[in-house]
């Protein structure tokens, strides 16, 4: 939360960013576990064709949230 305050995020924005990144990480871990179970080579991307509709929708919103954070950081730090 200290980092969130440093960049000017509200508690609600911080919670949204946390939830977004948690969802993305969960999807990546699920993909890695499925690859391990199938003895498939490790991938560094998500196979969107295997995601349920709700996971796709949440992923889309999570990526929007990540983009908002990138823009906030870019503005705050003149990147």
mmCIF file of C-alpha atoms in Angstrom:
data_model
loop_
_atom_site.group_PDB
_atom_site.id
_atom_site.type_symbol
_atom_site.label_atom_id
_atom_site.label_comp_id
_atom_site.label_asym_id
_atom_site.label_seq_id
_atom_site.Cartn_x
_atom_site.Cartn_y
_atom_site.Cartn_z
ATOM 1 C CA UNK A 1 0.000 0.000 0.000
ATOM 2 C CA UNK A 2 2.961 2.319 0.518
ATOM 3 C CA UNK A 3 3.872 1.915 -3.143
ATOM 4 C CA UNK A 4 0.271 2.665 -4.123
ATOM 5 C CA UNK A 5 0.321 5.865 -2.091
ATOM 6 C CA UNK A 6 3.654 6.850 -3.632
ATOM 7 C CA UNK A 7 2.173 6.783 -7.134
ATOM 8 C CA UNK A 8 -1.126 8.326 -6.075
ATOM 9 C CA UNK A 9 -3.416 5.296 -6.215
ATOM 10 C CA UNK A 10 -6.495 5.233 -4.037
ATOM 11 C CA UNK A 11 -7.250 2.157 -1.944
ATOM 12 C CA UNK A 12 -9.877 1.109 -4.498
ATOM 13 C CA UNK A 13 -7.443 1.528 -7.404
ATOM 14 C CA UNK A 14 -4.797 -0.422 -5.508
ATOM 15 C CA UNK A 15 -7.276 -3.236 -4.856
ATOM 16 C CA UNK A 16 -8.223 -3.292 -8.550
ATOM 17 C CA UNK A 17 -4.575 -3.498 -9.622
ATOM 18 C CA UNK A 18 -3.927 -6.264 -7.093
ATOM 19 C CA UNK A 19 -6.951 -8.260 -8.272
ATOM 20 C CA UNK A 20 -5.985 -7.791 -11.924
ATOM 21 C CA UNK A 21 -2.441 -9.021 -11.458
ATOM 22 C CA UNK A 22 -3.606 -11.901 -9.260
ATOM 23 C CA UNK A 23 -5.985 -13.039 -12.001
ATOM 24 C CA UNK A 24 -3.296 -12.858 -14.685
ATOM 25 C CA UNK A 25 -0.868 -14.801 -12.497
ATOM 26 C CA UNK A 26 -3.499 -17.453 -11.744
ATOM 27 C CA UNK A 27 -4.166 -17.953 -15.449
ATOM 28 C CA UNK A 28 -0.432 -18.271 -16.153
ATOM 29 C CA UNK A 29 0.049 -20.776 -13.329
ATOM 30 C CA UNK A 30 -2.942 -22.811 -14.519
ATOM 31 C CA UNK A 31 -1.382 -22.880 -18.007
ATOM 32 C CA UNK A 32 1.990 -23.976 -16.631
ATOM 33 C CA UNK A 33 0.409 -26.747 -14.544
ATOM 34 C CA UNK A 34 -1.561 -27.997 -17.546
ATOM 35 C CA UNK A 35 1.617 -27.985 -19.658
ATOM 36 C CA UNK A 36 3.508 -29.919 -16.971
ATOM 37 C CA UNK A 37 0.712 -32.476 -16.656
ATOM 38 C CA UNK A 38 0.723 -32.993 -20.427
ATOM 39 C CA UNK A 39 4.551 -33.108 -20.635
ATOM 40 C CA UNK A 40 4.304 -30.174 -23.032
ATOM 41 C CA UNK A 41 7.062 -27.632 -23.460
ATOM 42 C CA UNK A 42 6.752 -24.551 -21.295
ATOM 43 C CA UNK A 43 5.018 -21.579 -22.894
ATOM 44 C CA UNK A 44 5.241 -17.957 -21.922
ATOM 45 C CA UNK A 45 1.830 -17.028 -23.240
ATOM 46 C CA UNK A 46 -1.761 -17.973 -22.568
ATOM 47 C CA UNK A 47 -3.699 -20.179 -24.936
ATOM 48 C CA UNK A 48 -6.857 -18.102 -25.174
ATOM 49 C CA UNK A 49 -8.744 -20.877 -26.947
ATOM 50 C CA UNK A 50 -8.714 -22.888 -23.698
ATOM 51 C CA UNK A 51 -10.129 -20.104 -21.535
ATOM 52 C CA UNK A 52 -13.789 -19.957 -20.541
ATOM 53 C CA UNK A 53 -15.765 -16.885 -21.539
ATOM 54 C CA UNK A 54 -15.715 -15.453 -18.024
ATOM 55 C CA UNK A 55 -11.933 -15.885 -17.772
ATOM 56 C CA UNK A 56 -11.530 -14.110 -21.106
ATOM 57 C CA UNK A 57 -13.694 -11.217 -19.922
ATOM 58 C CA UNK A 58 -11.826 -10.913 -16.620
ATOM 59 C CA UNK A 59 -8.483 -11.147 -18.443
ATOM 60 C CA UNK A 60 -9.561 -8.361 -20.794
ATOM 61 C CA UNK A 61 -10.472 -6.134 -17.834
ATOM 62 C CA UNK A 62 -7.276 -7.109 -16.006
ATOM 63 C CA UNK A 63 -5.182 -6.044 -18.977
ATOM 64 C CA UNK A 64 -7.081 -2.745 -19.128
ATOM 65 C CA UNK A 65 -6.264 -2.215 -15.448
ATOM 66 C CA UNK A 66 -2.596 -2.995 -16.094
ATOM 67 C CA UNK A 67 -2.594 -0.473 -18.941
ATOM 68 C CA UNK A 68 -4.116 2.189 -16.663
ATOM 69 C CA UNK A 69 -1.341 1.559 -14.160
ATOM 70 C CA UNK A 70 1.289 1.850 -16.894
ATOM 71 C CA UNK A 71 -0.171 5.177 -17.996
ATOM 72 C CA UNK A 72 -0.289 6.424 -14.393
ATOM 73 C CA UNK A 73 3.368 5.512 -13.884
ATOM 74 C CA UNK A 74 4.311 7.082 -17.203
ATOM 75 C CA UNK A 75 2.647 10.359 -16.219
ATOM 76 C CA UNK A 76 4.036 10.351 -12.681
ATOM 77 C CA UNK A 77 7.593 9.593 -13.691
ATOM 78 C CA UNK A 78 7.678 11.229 -17.151
ATOM 79 C CA UNK A 79 8.690 7.996 -18.853
#
